[in-house]
PDB file of C-alpha atoms in Angstrom:
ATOM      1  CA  UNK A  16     102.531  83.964  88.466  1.00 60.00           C
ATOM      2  CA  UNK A  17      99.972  83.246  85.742  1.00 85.00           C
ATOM      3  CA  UNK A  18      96.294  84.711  86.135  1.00 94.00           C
ATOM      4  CA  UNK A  19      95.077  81.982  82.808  1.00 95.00           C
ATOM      5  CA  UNK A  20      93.905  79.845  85.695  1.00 96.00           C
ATOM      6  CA  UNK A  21      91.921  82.552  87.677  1.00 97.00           C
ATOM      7  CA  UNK A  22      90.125  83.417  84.203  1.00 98.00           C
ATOM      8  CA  UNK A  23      89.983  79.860  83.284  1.00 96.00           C
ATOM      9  CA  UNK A  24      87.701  79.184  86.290  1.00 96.00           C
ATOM     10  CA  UNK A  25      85.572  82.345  85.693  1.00 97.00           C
ATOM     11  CA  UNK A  26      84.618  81.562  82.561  1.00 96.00           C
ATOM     12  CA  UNK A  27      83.756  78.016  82.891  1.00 96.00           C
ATOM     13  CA  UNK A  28      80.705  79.587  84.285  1.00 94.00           C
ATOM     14  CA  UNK A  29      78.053  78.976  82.595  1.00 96.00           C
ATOM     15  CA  UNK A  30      76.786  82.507  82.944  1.00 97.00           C
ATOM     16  CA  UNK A  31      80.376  83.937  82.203  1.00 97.00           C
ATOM     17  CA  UNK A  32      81.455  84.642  78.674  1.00 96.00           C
ATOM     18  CA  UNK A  33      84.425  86.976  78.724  1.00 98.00           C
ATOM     19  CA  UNK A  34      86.842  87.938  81.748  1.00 98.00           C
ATOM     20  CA  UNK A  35      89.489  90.298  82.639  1.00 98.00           C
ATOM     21  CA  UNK A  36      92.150  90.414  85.691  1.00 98.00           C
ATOM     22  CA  UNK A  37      93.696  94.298  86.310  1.00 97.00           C
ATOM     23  CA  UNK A  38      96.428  95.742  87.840  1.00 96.00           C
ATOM     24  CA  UNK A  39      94.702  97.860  90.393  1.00 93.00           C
ATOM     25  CA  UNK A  40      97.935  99.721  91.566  1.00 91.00           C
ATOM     26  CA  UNK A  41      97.983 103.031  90.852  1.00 90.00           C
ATOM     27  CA  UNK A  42     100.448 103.515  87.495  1.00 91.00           C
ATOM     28  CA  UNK A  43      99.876  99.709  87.356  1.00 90.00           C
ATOM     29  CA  UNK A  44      96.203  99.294  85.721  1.00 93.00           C
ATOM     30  CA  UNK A  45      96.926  96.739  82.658  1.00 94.00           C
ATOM     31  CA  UNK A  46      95.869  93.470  82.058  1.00 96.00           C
ATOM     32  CA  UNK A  47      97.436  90.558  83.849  1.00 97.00           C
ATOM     33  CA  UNK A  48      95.105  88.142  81.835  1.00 97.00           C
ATOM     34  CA  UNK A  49      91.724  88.029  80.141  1.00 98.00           C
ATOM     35  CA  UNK A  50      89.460  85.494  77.895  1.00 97.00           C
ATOM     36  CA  UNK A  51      90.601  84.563  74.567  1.00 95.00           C
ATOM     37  CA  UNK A  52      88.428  86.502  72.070  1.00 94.00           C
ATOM     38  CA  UNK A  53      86.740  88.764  74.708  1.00 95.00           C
ATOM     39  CA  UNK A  54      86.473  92.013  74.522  1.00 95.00           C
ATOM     40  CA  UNK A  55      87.243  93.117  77.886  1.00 97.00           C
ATOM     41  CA  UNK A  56      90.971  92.609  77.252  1.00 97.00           C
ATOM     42  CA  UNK A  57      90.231  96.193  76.238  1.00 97.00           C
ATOM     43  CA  UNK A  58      89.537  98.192  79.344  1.00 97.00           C
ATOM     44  CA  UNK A  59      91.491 100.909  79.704  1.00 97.00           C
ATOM     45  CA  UNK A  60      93.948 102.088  82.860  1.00 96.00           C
ATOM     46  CA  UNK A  61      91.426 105.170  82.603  1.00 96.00           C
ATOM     47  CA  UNK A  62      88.516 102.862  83.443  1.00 97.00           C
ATOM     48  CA  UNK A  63      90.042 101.167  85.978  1.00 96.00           C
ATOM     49  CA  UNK A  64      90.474 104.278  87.360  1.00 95.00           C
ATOM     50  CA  UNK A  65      86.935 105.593  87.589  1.00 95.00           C
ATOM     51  CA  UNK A  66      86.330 102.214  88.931  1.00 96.00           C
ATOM     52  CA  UNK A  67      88.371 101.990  92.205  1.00 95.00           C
ATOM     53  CA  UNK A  68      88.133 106.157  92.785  1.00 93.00           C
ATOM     54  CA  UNK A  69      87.676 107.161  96.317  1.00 91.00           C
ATOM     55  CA  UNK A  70      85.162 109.310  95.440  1.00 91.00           C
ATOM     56  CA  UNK A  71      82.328 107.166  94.631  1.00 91.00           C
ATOM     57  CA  UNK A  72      79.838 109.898  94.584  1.00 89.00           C
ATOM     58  CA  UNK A  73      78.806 110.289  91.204  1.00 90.00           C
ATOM     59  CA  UNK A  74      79.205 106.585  90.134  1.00 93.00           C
ATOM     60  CA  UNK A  75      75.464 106.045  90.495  1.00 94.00           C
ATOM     61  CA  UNK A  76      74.487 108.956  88.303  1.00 94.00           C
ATOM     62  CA  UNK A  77      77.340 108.696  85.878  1.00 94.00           C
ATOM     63  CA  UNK A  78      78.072 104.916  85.657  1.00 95.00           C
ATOM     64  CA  UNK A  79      81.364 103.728  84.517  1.00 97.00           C
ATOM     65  CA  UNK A  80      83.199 102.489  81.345  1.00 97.00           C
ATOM     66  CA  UNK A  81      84.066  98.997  80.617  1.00 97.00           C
ATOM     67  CA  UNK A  82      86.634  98.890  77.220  1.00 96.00           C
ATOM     68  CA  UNK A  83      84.386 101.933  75.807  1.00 95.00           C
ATOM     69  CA  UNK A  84      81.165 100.436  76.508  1.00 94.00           C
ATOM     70  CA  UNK A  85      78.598 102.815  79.229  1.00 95.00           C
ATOM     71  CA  UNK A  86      77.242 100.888  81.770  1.00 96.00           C
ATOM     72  CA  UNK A  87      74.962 101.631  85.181  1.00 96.00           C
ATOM     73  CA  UNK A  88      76.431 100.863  88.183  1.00 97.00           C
ATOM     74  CA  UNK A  89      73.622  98.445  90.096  1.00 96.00           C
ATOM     75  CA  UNK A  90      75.502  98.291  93.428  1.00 97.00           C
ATOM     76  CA  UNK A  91      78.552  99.289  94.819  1.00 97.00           C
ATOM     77  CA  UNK A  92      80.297  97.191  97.487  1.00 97.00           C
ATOM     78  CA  UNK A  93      83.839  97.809  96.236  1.00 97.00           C
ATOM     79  CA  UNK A  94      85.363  98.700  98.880  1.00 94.00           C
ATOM     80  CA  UNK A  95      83.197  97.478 101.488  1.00 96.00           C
ATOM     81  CA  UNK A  96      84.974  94.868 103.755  1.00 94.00           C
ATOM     82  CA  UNK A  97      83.726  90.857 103.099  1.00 95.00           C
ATOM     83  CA  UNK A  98      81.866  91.753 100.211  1.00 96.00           C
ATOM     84  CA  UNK A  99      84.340  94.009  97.580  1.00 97.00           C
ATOM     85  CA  UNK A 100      82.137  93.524  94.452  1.00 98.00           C
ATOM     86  CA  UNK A 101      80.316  96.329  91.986  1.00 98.00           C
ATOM     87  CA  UNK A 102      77.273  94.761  89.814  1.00 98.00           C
ATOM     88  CA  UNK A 103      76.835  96.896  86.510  1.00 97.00           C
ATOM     89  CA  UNK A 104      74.635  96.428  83.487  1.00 97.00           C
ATOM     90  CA  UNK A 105      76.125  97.128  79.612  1.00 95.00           C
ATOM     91  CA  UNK A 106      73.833 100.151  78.510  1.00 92.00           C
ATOM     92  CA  UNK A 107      72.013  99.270  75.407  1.00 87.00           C
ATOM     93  CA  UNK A 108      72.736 100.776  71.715  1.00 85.00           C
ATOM     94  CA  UNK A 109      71.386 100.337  68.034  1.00 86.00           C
ATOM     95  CA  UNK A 110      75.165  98.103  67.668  1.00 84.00           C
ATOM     96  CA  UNK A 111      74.723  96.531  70.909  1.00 83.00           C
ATOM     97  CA  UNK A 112      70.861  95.858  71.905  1.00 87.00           C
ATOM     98  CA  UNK A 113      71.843  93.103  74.705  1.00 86.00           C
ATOM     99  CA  UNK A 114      72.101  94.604  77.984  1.00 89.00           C
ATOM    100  CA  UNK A 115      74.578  92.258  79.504  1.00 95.00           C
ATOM    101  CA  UNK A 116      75.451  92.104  83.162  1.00 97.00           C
ATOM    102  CA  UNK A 117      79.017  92.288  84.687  1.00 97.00           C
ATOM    103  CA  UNK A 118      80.351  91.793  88.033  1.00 98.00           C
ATOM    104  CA  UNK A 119      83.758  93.531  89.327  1.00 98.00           C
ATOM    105  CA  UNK A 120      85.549  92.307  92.095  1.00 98.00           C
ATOM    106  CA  UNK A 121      88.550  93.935  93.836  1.00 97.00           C
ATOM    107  CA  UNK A 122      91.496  92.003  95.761  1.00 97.00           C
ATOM    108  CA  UNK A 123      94.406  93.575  97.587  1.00 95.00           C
ATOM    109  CA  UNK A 124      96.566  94.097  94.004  1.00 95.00           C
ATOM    110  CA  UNK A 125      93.677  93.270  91.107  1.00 97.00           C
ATOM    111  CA  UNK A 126      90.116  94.179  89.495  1.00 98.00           C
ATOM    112  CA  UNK A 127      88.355  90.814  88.040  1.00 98.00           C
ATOM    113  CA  UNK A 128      85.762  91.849  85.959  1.00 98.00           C
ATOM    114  CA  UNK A 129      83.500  88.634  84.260  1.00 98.00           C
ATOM    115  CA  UNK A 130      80.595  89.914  81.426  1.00 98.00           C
ATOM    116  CA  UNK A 131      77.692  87.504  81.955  1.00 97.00           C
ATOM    117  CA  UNK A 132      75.963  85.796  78.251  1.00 96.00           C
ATOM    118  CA  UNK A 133      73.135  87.361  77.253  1.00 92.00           C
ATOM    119  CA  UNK A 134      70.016  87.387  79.754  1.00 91.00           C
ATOM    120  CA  UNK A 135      71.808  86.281  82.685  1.00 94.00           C
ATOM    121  CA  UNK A 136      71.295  88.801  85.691  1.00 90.00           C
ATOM    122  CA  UNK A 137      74.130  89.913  88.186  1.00 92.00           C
ATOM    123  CA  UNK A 138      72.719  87.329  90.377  1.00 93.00           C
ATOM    124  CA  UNK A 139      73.946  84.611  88.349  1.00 95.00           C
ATOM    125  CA  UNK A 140      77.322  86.383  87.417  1.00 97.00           C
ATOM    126  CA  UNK A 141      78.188  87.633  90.878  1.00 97.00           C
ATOM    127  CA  UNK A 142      79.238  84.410  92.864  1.00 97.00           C
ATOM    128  CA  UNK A 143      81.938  83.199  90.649  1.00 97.00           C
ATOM    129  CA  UNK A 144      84.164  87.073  91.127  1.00 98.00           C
ATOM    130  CA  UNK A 145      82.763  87.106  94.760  1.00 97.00           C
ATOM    131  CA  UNK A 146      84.073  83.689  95.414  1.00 97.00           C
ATOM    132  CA  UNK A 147      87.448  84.374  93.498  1.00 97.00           C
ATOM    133  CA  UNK A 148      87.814  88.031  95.441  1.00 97.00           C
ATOM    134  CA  UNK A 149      87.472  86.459  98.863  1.00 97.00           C
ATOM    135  CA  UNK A 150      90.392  83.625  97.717  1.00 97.00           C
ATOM    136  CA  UNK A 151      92.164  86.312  96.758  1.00 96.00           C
ATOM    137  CA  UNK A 152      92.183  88.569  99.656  1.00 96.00           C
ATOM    138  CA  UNK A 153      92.710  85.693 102.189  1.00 96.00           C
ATOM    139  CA  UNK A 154      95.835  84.717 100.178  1.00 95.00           C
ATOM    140  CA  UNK A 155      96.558  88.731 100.457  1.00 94.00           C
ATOM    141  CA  UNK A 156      97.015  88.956  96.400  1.00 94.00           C
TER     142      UNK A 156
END
């Protein structure tokens, strides 16, 4: 099966600029397919880790990692039935002074992760991995 489609239809977004679709098995956490020229093709199995942990305790305080870039988790509905999305916001740096929003989404098998353009807020960002993480769950994938 190719994922190009799936990230195809993210990023044609208009408030989506880069995409990602994970493994989220455990010993399975690569990429299945990302943008062309985005950086998120770099998140690491380690990330995706910290992402879909059980223990979701010290997300809020400690925030996660998306390819090596910090970010603050916003909200966490992961793993909470009919919605199974996590907003988080890029923490800003001297090299990168845009705080860009991401949403993650988690289906039965896969984390889709979209990084909004500049100044768009998780509002804007969210519906597109929502919409695609329901599709995906209902087709059990």
């Amino acid at each position: 099966m190719s994922w190009d489609s799936y990230i195809s239809s993210l990023t044609k977004s208009e408030w989506v600029d880069d995409a990602v679709i994970i493994g989220a098995a455990p010993g399975q956490e690569s990429v299945w397919a990302s943008a062309p020229g985005g950086w998120l093709s770099g998140v690491t199995p380690a990330e995706v880790q910290a992402i879909i942990t059980k223990d979701r305790g010290t997300l809020f305080s400690s925030g996660v990692t998306l390819a090596g870039r910090r970010c603050t988790v916003l909200r966490d509905a992961l793993n909470v039935d009919g919605q199974n999305t996590m907003d988080v916001k890029m923490k800003t740096s001297d090299k990168e002074p845009d705080p860009f929003s991401f949403t993650i989404g988690r289906s039965m098998n896969a984390i889709i992760i979209a990084k909004g353009v500049k100044d768009a807020h998780g509002g804007k960002v969210n519906p597109p991995v929502f919409d695609m993480t329901a599709y995906l769950r209902k087709m059990k994938m």
